[in-house]
Structures are given as C-alpha cells and as structure tokens.
Amino acid sequence: QVQLVESGGGLVQAGGSLRLSCAASGGTFSSYSMGWFRQASGKEREFVAGITWNGGSTSYADSVKGRFTISRDNTKNTVYLQMNSLKPEDTAVYYCARIFYESRAPMGSWGRGTQVTVSS
C-alpha cells in the first residue's frame, strides 16, 4: 500500500503561485498514474489534475486548465502541482492519490492533504 504525504500549501494572494508536492512511499510509484484532488469547505472532493505513470499524458479539470500544471519525478517518487494565477475559489485542501487515469477515479488511500488559501 502506497503512503502519500502532501506539502507546499499556504496562504497566497490572488494572482500568486504555489507549488505542491506529494511524496510517495511503500509502493511502485513509477508504475502508477497519479492525480491531484481538492476539497473546499462544505463541498465534495473534486478532481484537479492527473498524470500517467511516465508523465506522457496529463489531464485537467476545466476550472484549472491553463493555470495549473501537474508533473512527476519518478526518481524522487514525487508528483507536483504548479499552481499559477490563483483565485479565491481555488481555496481548498489539496490531496494526491493514485488514480485510474481514463476515469480520473481515485484508488487506494489518501494522505492528510495540504491547505491552500487564496485571499482576494
């Protein structure tokens, strides 16, 4: 079972940038498709971005397309989410997870997440 630890969140003004990291251990990370999800207060968890095992394909929610970039480094067992042009509506707890890439559905366990707060 893979363990996931997210980091890099914080408080940022609208228009700013953050880079989230998700470190994986305990599994064969380099064979997994991975994704980022977020959950705002009072809302359901939603898909943000996904990446295939080798980084060859990526996908994004419409709400973040053109602003967020997902990437991975299989030598470091880490997946990243570069977030630019942040908006107050991006405020949420961000989680990474192993995913079924085509369906964007998460599988396995979740980490504790990292809080992103965007002030207007």
Short mmCIF file of N, CA and C in Angstrom, two decimals:
data_model
loop_
_atom_site.label_atom_id
_atom_site.label_comp_id
_atom_site.label_asym_id
_atom_site.label_seq_id
_atom_site.Cartn_x
_atom_site.Cartn_y
_atom_site.Cartn_z
N GLN A 1 0.85 -1.18 0.00
CA GLN A 1 0.00 0.00 0.00
C GLN A 1 0.89 1.24 0.00
N VAL A 2 0.60 2.14 -0.91
CA VAL A 2 1.42 3.35 -1.01
C VAL A 2 0.97 4.36 0.03
N GLN A 3 1.94 5.02 0.64
CA GLN A 3 1.66 6.12 1.58
C GLN A 3 2.00 7.44 0.88
N LEU A 4 1.14 8.43 1.10
CA LEU A 4 1.27 9.71 0.41
C LEU A 4 1.33 10.86 1.41
N VAL A 5 2.26 11.78 1.18
CA VAL A 5 2.39 12.95 2.05
C VAL A 5 2.44 14.20 1.17
N GLU A 6 1.42 15.03 1.33
CA GLU A 6 1.34 16.28 0.56
C GLU A 6 1.98 17.42 1.33
N SER A 7 2.55 18.37 0.61
CA SER A 7 3.16 19.55 1.24
C SER A 7 3.17 20.70 0.25
N GLY A 8 3.48 21.89 0.76
CA GLY A 8 3.63 23.05 -0.11
C GLY A 8 2.49 24.04 -0.08
N GLY A 9 1.44 23.72 0.65
CA GLY A 9 0.31 24.64 0.73
C GLY A 9 0.65 25.87 1.55
N GLY A 10 -0.28 26.81 1.56
CA GLY A 10 -0.07 28.03 2.33
C GLY A 10 -1.08 29.08 1.97
N LEU A 11 -0.82 30.29 2.45
CA LEU A 11 -1.67 31.45 2.19
C LEU A 11 -1.02 32.30 1.11
N VAL A 12 -1.77 32.64 0.08
CA VAL A 12 -1.24 33.41 -1.03
C VAL A 12 -2.32 34.38 -1.51
N GLN A 13 -1.89 35.50 -2.04
CA GLN A 13 -2.85 36.46 -2.59
C GLN A 13 -3.31 36.01 -3.97
N ALA A 14 -4.48 36.45 -4.34
CA ALA A 14 -5.00 36.16 -5.67
C ALA A 14 -3.99 36.62 -6.73
N GLY A 15 -3.81 35.76 -7.73
CA GLY A 15 -2.82 36.03 -8.76
C GLY A 15 -1.46 35.42 -8.48
N GLY A 16 -1.27 34.94 -7.27
CA GLY A 16 0.00 34.36 -6.88
C GLY A 16 0.14 32.91 -7.31
N SER A 17 1.26 32.30 -6.89
CA SER A 17 1.57 30.93 -7.28
C SER A 17 1.99 30.11 -6.06
N LEU A 18 1.76 28.82 -6.16
CA LEU A 18 2.25 27.84 -5.19
C LEU A 18 2.62 26.57 -5.94
N ARG A 19 3.55 25.82 -5.36
CA ARG A 19 3.90 24.51 -5.91
C ARG A 19 3.70 23.47 -4.83
N LEU A 20 2.79 22.55 -5.08
CA LEU A 20 2.52 21.46 -4.16
C LEU A 20 3.36 20.24 -4.53
N SER A 21 3.72 19.48 -3.52
CA SER A 21 4.44 18.23 -3.71
C SER A 21 3.71 17.10 -3.02
N CYS A 22 3.85 15.92 -3.57
CA CYS A 22 3.27 14.71 -2.98
C CYS A 22 4.33 13.63 -3.04
N ALA A 23 4.85 13.26 -1.87
CA ALA A 23 5.87 12.23 -1.78
C ALA A 23 5.23 10.88 -1.49
N ALA A 24 5.62 9.87 -2.27
CA ALA A 24 5.04 8.54 -2.12
C ALA A 24 6.08 7.57 -1.60
N SER A 25 5.61 6.61 -0.82
CA SER A 25 6.48 5.55 -0.32
C SER A 25 5.67 4.27 -0.16
N GLY A 26 6.35 3.15 -0.17
CA GLY A 26 5.70 1.88 0.11
C GLY A 26 5.06 1.20 -1.07
N GLY A 27 5.24 1.70 -2.26
CA GLY A 27 4.66 1.05 -3.43
C GLY A 27 5.56 1.21 -4.63
N THR A 28 5.06 0.87 -5.80
CA THR A 28 5.85 1.04 -7.02
C THR A 28 5.35 2.29 -7.74
N PHE A 29 5.75 3.43 -7.21
CA PHE A 29 5.25 4.72 -7.66
C PHE A 29 5.39 4.89 -9.16
N SER A 30 6.50 4.46 -9.72
CA SER A 30 6.77 4.72 -11.13
C SER A 30 5.81 3.99 -12.06
N SER A 31 5.00 3.08 -11.55
CA SER A 31 4.02 2.37 -12.38
C SER A 31 2.61 2.92 -12.23
N TYR A 32 2.44 3.92 -11.37
CA TYR A 32 1.09 4.42 -11.06
C TYR A 32 0.77 5.70 -11.84
N SER A 33 -0.47 5.80 -12.32
CA SER A 33 -0.99 7.11 -12.67
C SER A 33 -1.36 7.82 -11.38
N MET A 34 -1.13 9.11 -11.33
CA MET A 34 -1.37 9.88 -10.11
C MET A 34 -2.24 11.09 -10.41
N GLY A 35 -2.92 11.54 -9.37
CA GLY A 35 -3.78 12.70 -9.55
C GLY A 35 -3.79 13.60 -8.34
N TRP A 36 -4.21 14.82 -8.57
CA TRP A 36 -4.47 15.79 -7.51
C TRP A 36 -5.97 16.04 -7.43
N PHE A 37 -6.45 16.14 -6.21
CA PHE A 37 -7.84 16.44 -5.93
C PHE A 37 -7.89 17.58 -4.92
N ARG A 38 -9.05 18.20 -4.78
CA ARG A 38 -9.20 19.22 -3.76
C ARG A 38 -10.60 19.17 -3.17
N GLN A 39 -10.68 19.64 -1.93
CA GLN A 39 -11.97 19.68 -1.26
C GLN A 39 -12.10 21.00 -0.53
N ALA A 40 -13.02 21.82 -1.00
CA ALA A 40 -13.30 23.07 -0.33
C ALA A 40 -14.28 22.83 0.81
N SER A 41 -14.30 23.72 1.75
CA SER A 41 -15.16 23.57 2.91
C SER A 41 -16.62 23.44 2.49
N GLY A 42 -17.26 22.39 2.96
CA GLY A 42 -18.67 22.18 2.66
C GLY A 42 -18.96 21.60 1.29
N LYS A 43 -17.92 21.25 0.54
CA LYS A 43 -18.10 20.71 -0.80
C LYS A 43 -17.48 19.33 -0.92
N GLU A 44 -17.85 18.63 -1.98
CA GLU A 44 -17.29 17.32 -2.23
C GLU A 44 -15.88 17.44 -2.81
N ARG A 45 -15.11 16.39 -2.60
CA ARG A 45 -13.76 16.34 -3.17
C ARG A 45 -13.88 16.25 -4.69
N GLU A 46 -13.05 17.01 -5.40
CA GLU A 46 -13.12 17.03 -6.85
C GLU A 46 -11.74 16.82 -7.48
N PHE A 47 -11.77 16.25 -8.66
CA PHE A 47 -10.55 16.03 -9.44
C PHE A 47 -9.99 17.37 -9.91
N VAL A 48 -8.66 17.50 -9.86
CA VAL A 48 -7.99 18.71 -10.33
C VAL A 48 -7.10 18.40 -11.53
N ALA A 49 -6.24 17.38 -11.40
CA ALA A 49 -5.29 17.08 -12.47
C ALA A 49 -4.81 15.64 -12.34
N GLY A 50 -4.44 15.03 -13.48
CA GLY A 50 -3.93 13.67 -13.47
C GLY A 50 -2.76 13.53 -14.41
N ILE A 51 -1.93 12.51 -14.15
CA ILE A 51 -0.74 12.28 -14.97
C ILE A 51 -0.51 10.78 -15.05
N THR A 52 -0.13 10.30 -16.23
CA THR A 52 0.13 8.88 -16.41
C THR A 52 1.47 8.50 -15.77
N TRP A 53 1.73 7.19 -15.73
CA TRP A 53 2.87 6.67 -14.98
C TRP A 53 4.20 7.26 -15.45
N ASN A 54 4.30 7.56 -16.74
CA ASN A 54 5.57 8.07 -17.26
C ASN A 54 5.52 9.57 -17.57
N GLY A 55 4.43 10.21 -17.21
CA GLY A 55 4.29 11.64 -17.48
C GLY A 55 3.94 11.96 -18.91
N GLY A 56 3.64 10.93 -19.71
CA GLY A 56 3.38 11.15 -21.13
C GLY A 56 2.07 11.82 -21.43
N SER A 57 1.10 11.68 -20.53
CA SER A 57 -0.20 12.31 -20.71
C SER A 57 -0.64 12.97 -19.42
N THR A 58 -1.31 14.10 -19.57
CA THR A 58 -1.87 14.81 -18.43
C THR A 58 -3.30 15.23 -18.74
N SER A 59 -4.08 15.43 -17.71
CA SER A 59 -5.45 15.92 -17.89
C SER A 59 -5.78 16.87 -16.75
N TYR A 60 -6.72 17.77 -17.01
CA TYR A 60 -7.05 18.81 -16.04
C TYR A 60 -8.54 19.06 -15.99
N ALA A 61 -9.00 19.46 -14.82
CA ALA A 61 -10.36 19.97 -14.70
C ALA A 61 -10.43 21.29 -15.47
N ASP A 62 -11.59 21.57 -16.04
CA ASP A 62 -11.75 22.80 -16.82
C ASP A 62 -11.43 24.04 -15.99
N SER A 63 -11.73 23.98 -14.71
CA SER A 63 -11.57 25.14 -13.84
C SER A 63 -10.11 25.53 -13.62
N VAL A 64 -9.17 24.62 -13.89
CA VAL A 64 -7.76 24.92 -13.65
C VAL A 64 -6.93 24.86 -14.92
N LYS A 65 -7.53 24.47 -16.02
CA LYS A 65 -6.79 24.32 -17.26
C LYS A 65 -6.15 25.65 -17.67
N GLY A 66 -4.87 25.58 -18.01
CA GLY A 66 -4.14 26.78 -18.39
C GLY A 66 -3.49 27.50 -17.23
N ARG A 67 -3.86 27.14 -15.99
CA ARG A 67 -3.27 27.78 -14.81
C ARG A 67 -2.44 26.81 -13.98
N PHE A 68 -2.85 25.55 -13.94
CA PHE A 68 -2.15 24.53 -13.14
C PHE A 68 -1.40 23.57 -14.06
N THR A 69 -0.28 23.06 -13.56
CA THR A 69 0.50 22.07 -14.30
C THR A 69 0.90 20.94 -13.37
N ILE A 70 0.57 19.72 -13.75
CA ILE A 70 0.97 18.55 -12.99
C ILE A 70 2.22 17.96 -13.62
N SER A 71 3.12 17.48 -12.79
CA SER A 71 4.35 16.84 -13.28
C SER A 71 4.79 15.80 -12.25
N ARG A 72 5.78 15.01 -12.60
CA ARG A 72 6.26 13.99 -11.67
C ARG A 72 7.74 13.74 -11.89
N ASP A 73 8.38 13.25 -10.84
CA ASP A 73 9.77 12.83 -10.89
C ASP A 73 9.82 11.43 -10.30
N ASN A 74 9.90 10.43 -11.14
CA ASN A 74 9.87 9.05 -10.66
C ASN A 74 11.15 8.67 -9.92
N THR A 75 12.23 9.42 -10.11
CA THR A 75 13.45 9.14 -9.36
C THR A 75 13.30 9.60 -7.90
N LYS A 76 12.36 10.51 -7.66
CA LYS A 76 12.12 11.01 -6.30
C LYS A 76 10.78 10.54 -5.75
N ASN A 77 10.07 9.70 -6.49
CA ASN A 77 8.75 9.22 -6.06
C ASN A 77 7.83 10.38 -5.66
N THR A 78 7.83 11.42 -6.47
CA THR A 78 7.11 12.63 -6.13
C THR A 78 6.31 13.13 -7.33
N VAL A 79 5.10 13.60 -7.05
CA VAL A 79 4.28 14.27 -8.06
C VAL A 79 4.05 15.70 -7.59
N TYR A 80 4.03 16.62 -8.54
CA TYR A 80 3.93 18.05 -8.23
C TYR A 80 2.67 18.66 -8.86
N LEU A 81 2.27 19.78 -8.29
CA LEU A 81 1.21 20.58 -8.89
C LEU A 81 1.64 22.04 -8.81
N GLN A 82 2.01 22.59 -9.95
CA GLN A 82 2.35 24.01 -10.03
C GLN A 82 1.06 24.78 -10.27
N MET A 83 0.77 25.71 -9.38
CA MET A 83 -0.48 26.46 -9.44
C MET A 83 -0.16 27.94 -9.65
N ASN A 84 -0.56 28.47 -10.77
CA ASN A 84 -0.34 29.88 -11.10
C ASN A 84 -1.68 30.61 -11.22
N SER A 85 -1.61 31.92 -11.18
CA SER A 85 -2.82 32.75 -11.32
C SER A 85 -3.92 32.28 -10.38
N LEU A 86 -3.56 32.07 -9.15
CA LEU A 86 -4.52 31.52 -8.18
C LEU A 86 -5.68 32.48 -7.93
N LYS A 87 -6.84 31.86 -7.70
CA LYS A 87 -8.07 32.60 -7.45
C LYS A 87 -8.62 32.21 -6.08
N PRO A 88 -9.43 33.06 -5.48
CA PRO A 88 -10.02 32.70 -4.18
C PRO A 88 -10.78 31.38 -4.23
N GLU A 89 -11.39 31.07 -5.36
CA GLU A 89 -12.14 29.82 -5.48
C GLU A 89 -11.25 28.58 -5.55
N ASP A 90 -9.93 28.77 -5.62
CA ASP A 90 -9.00 27.64 -5.53
C ASP A 90 -8.73 27.24 -4.08
N THR A 91 -9.24 28.00 -3.14
CA THR A 91 -9.05 27.69 -1.73
C THR A 91 -9.65 26.34 -1.39
N ALA A 92 -8.84 25.45 -0.83
CA ALA A 92 -9.28 24.08 -0.52
C ALA A 92 -8.13 23.33 0.13
N VAL A 93 -8.45 22.16 0.62
CA VAL A 93 -7.41 21.19 1.00
C VAL A 93 -7.11 20.35 -0.24
N TYR A 94 -5.84 20.25 -0.58
CA TYR A 94 -5.42 19.54 -1.77
C TYR A 94 -4.82 18.19 -1.38
N TYR A 95 -5.23 17.16 -2.10
CA TYR A 95 -4.79 15.79 -1.85
C TYR A 95 -4.25 15.18 -3.14
N CYS A 96 -3.30 14.27 -2.99
CA CYS A 96 -2.90 13.47 -4.14
C CYS A 96 -3.37 12.04 -3.92
N ALA A 97 -3.46 11.31 -5.00
CA ALA A 97 -3.90 9.92 -4.92
C ALA A 97 -3.48 9.19 -6.18
N ARG A 98 -3.35 7.91 -6.05
CA ARG A 98 -3.22 7.05 -7.21
C ARG A 98 -4.56 7.05 -7.92
N ILE A 99 -4.57 7.05 -9.25
CA ILE A 99 -5.83 7.13 -9.98
C ILE A 99 -5.88 6.13 -11.12
N PHE A 100 -7.11 5.84 -11.56
CA PHE A 100 -7.35 5.25 -12.87
C PHE A 100 -7.36 6.43 -13.84
N TYR A 101 -6.37 6.51 -14.71
CA TYR A 101 -6.18 7.73 -15.49
C TYR A 101 -7.38 8.06 -16.37
N GLU A 102 -7.95 7.09 -17.07
CA GLU A 102 -9.02 7.39 -18.02
C GLU A 102 -10.29 7.89 -17.33
N SER A 103 -10.62 7.28 -16.21
CA SER A 103 -11.84 7.67 -15.49
C SER A 103 -11.59 8.77 -14.47
N ARG A 104 -10.34 9.05 -14.17
CA ARG A 104 -9.95 10.02 -13.14
C ARG A 104 -10.37 9.59 -11.74
N ALA A 105 -10.78 8.37 -11.58
CA ALA A 105 -11.23 7.89 -10.28
C ALA A 105 -10.05 7.58 -9.37
N PRO A 106 -10.13 7.99 -8.12
CA PRO A 106 -9.04 7.68 -7.19
C PRO A 106 -9.09 6.23 -6.73
N MET A 107 -7.96 5.71 -6.32
CA MET A 107 -7.89 4.38 -5.74
C MET A 107 -6.90 4.41 -4.58
N GLY A 108 -7.11 3.51 -3.64
CA GLY A 108 -6.19 3.41 -2.52
C GLY A 108 -6.42 4.48 -1.48
N SER A 109 -5.40 4.70 -0.68
CA SER A 109 -5.53 5.60 0.47
C SER A 109 -5.22 7.04 0.10
N TRP A 110 -5.65 7.93 0.99
CA TRP A 110 -5.38 9.35 0.86
C TRP A 110 -4.34 9.79 1.88
N GLY A 111 -3.63 10.85 1.55
CA GLY A 111 -2.78 11.49 2.55
C GLY A 111 -3.61 12.45 3.38
N ARG A 112 -2.94 13.26 4.19
CA ARG A 112 -3.64 14.22 5.05
C ARG A 112 -4.01 15.49 4.30
N GLY A 113 -3.41 15.69 3.17
CA GLY A 113 -3.70 16.89 2.39
C GLY A 113 -2.88 18.08 2.83
N THR A 114 -2.94 19.14 2.03
CA THR A 114 -2.26 20.39 2.34
C THR A 114 -3.21 21.54 2.02
N GLN A 115 -3.32 22.47 2.96
CA GLN A 115 -4.28 23.56 2.84
C GLN A 115 -3.74 24.66 1.94
N VAL A 116 -4.55 25.06 0.98
CA VAL A 116 -4.24 26.22 0.13
C VAL A 116 -5.32 27.26 0.37
N THR A 117 -4.91 28.45 0.73
CA THR A 117 -5.84 29.55 0.96
C THR A 117 -5.43 30.73 0.09
N VAL A 118 -6.37 31.18 -0.74
CA VAL A 118 -6.11 32.29 -1.65
C VAL A 118 -6.96 33.48 -1.21
N SER A 119 -6.31 34.55 -0.85
CA SER A 119 -7.02 35.74 -0.39
C SER A 119 -7.27 36.69 -1.56
N SER A 120 -8.39 37.40 -1.47
CA SER A 120 -8.75 38.31 -2.56
C SER A 120 -8.19 39.70 -2.32
#
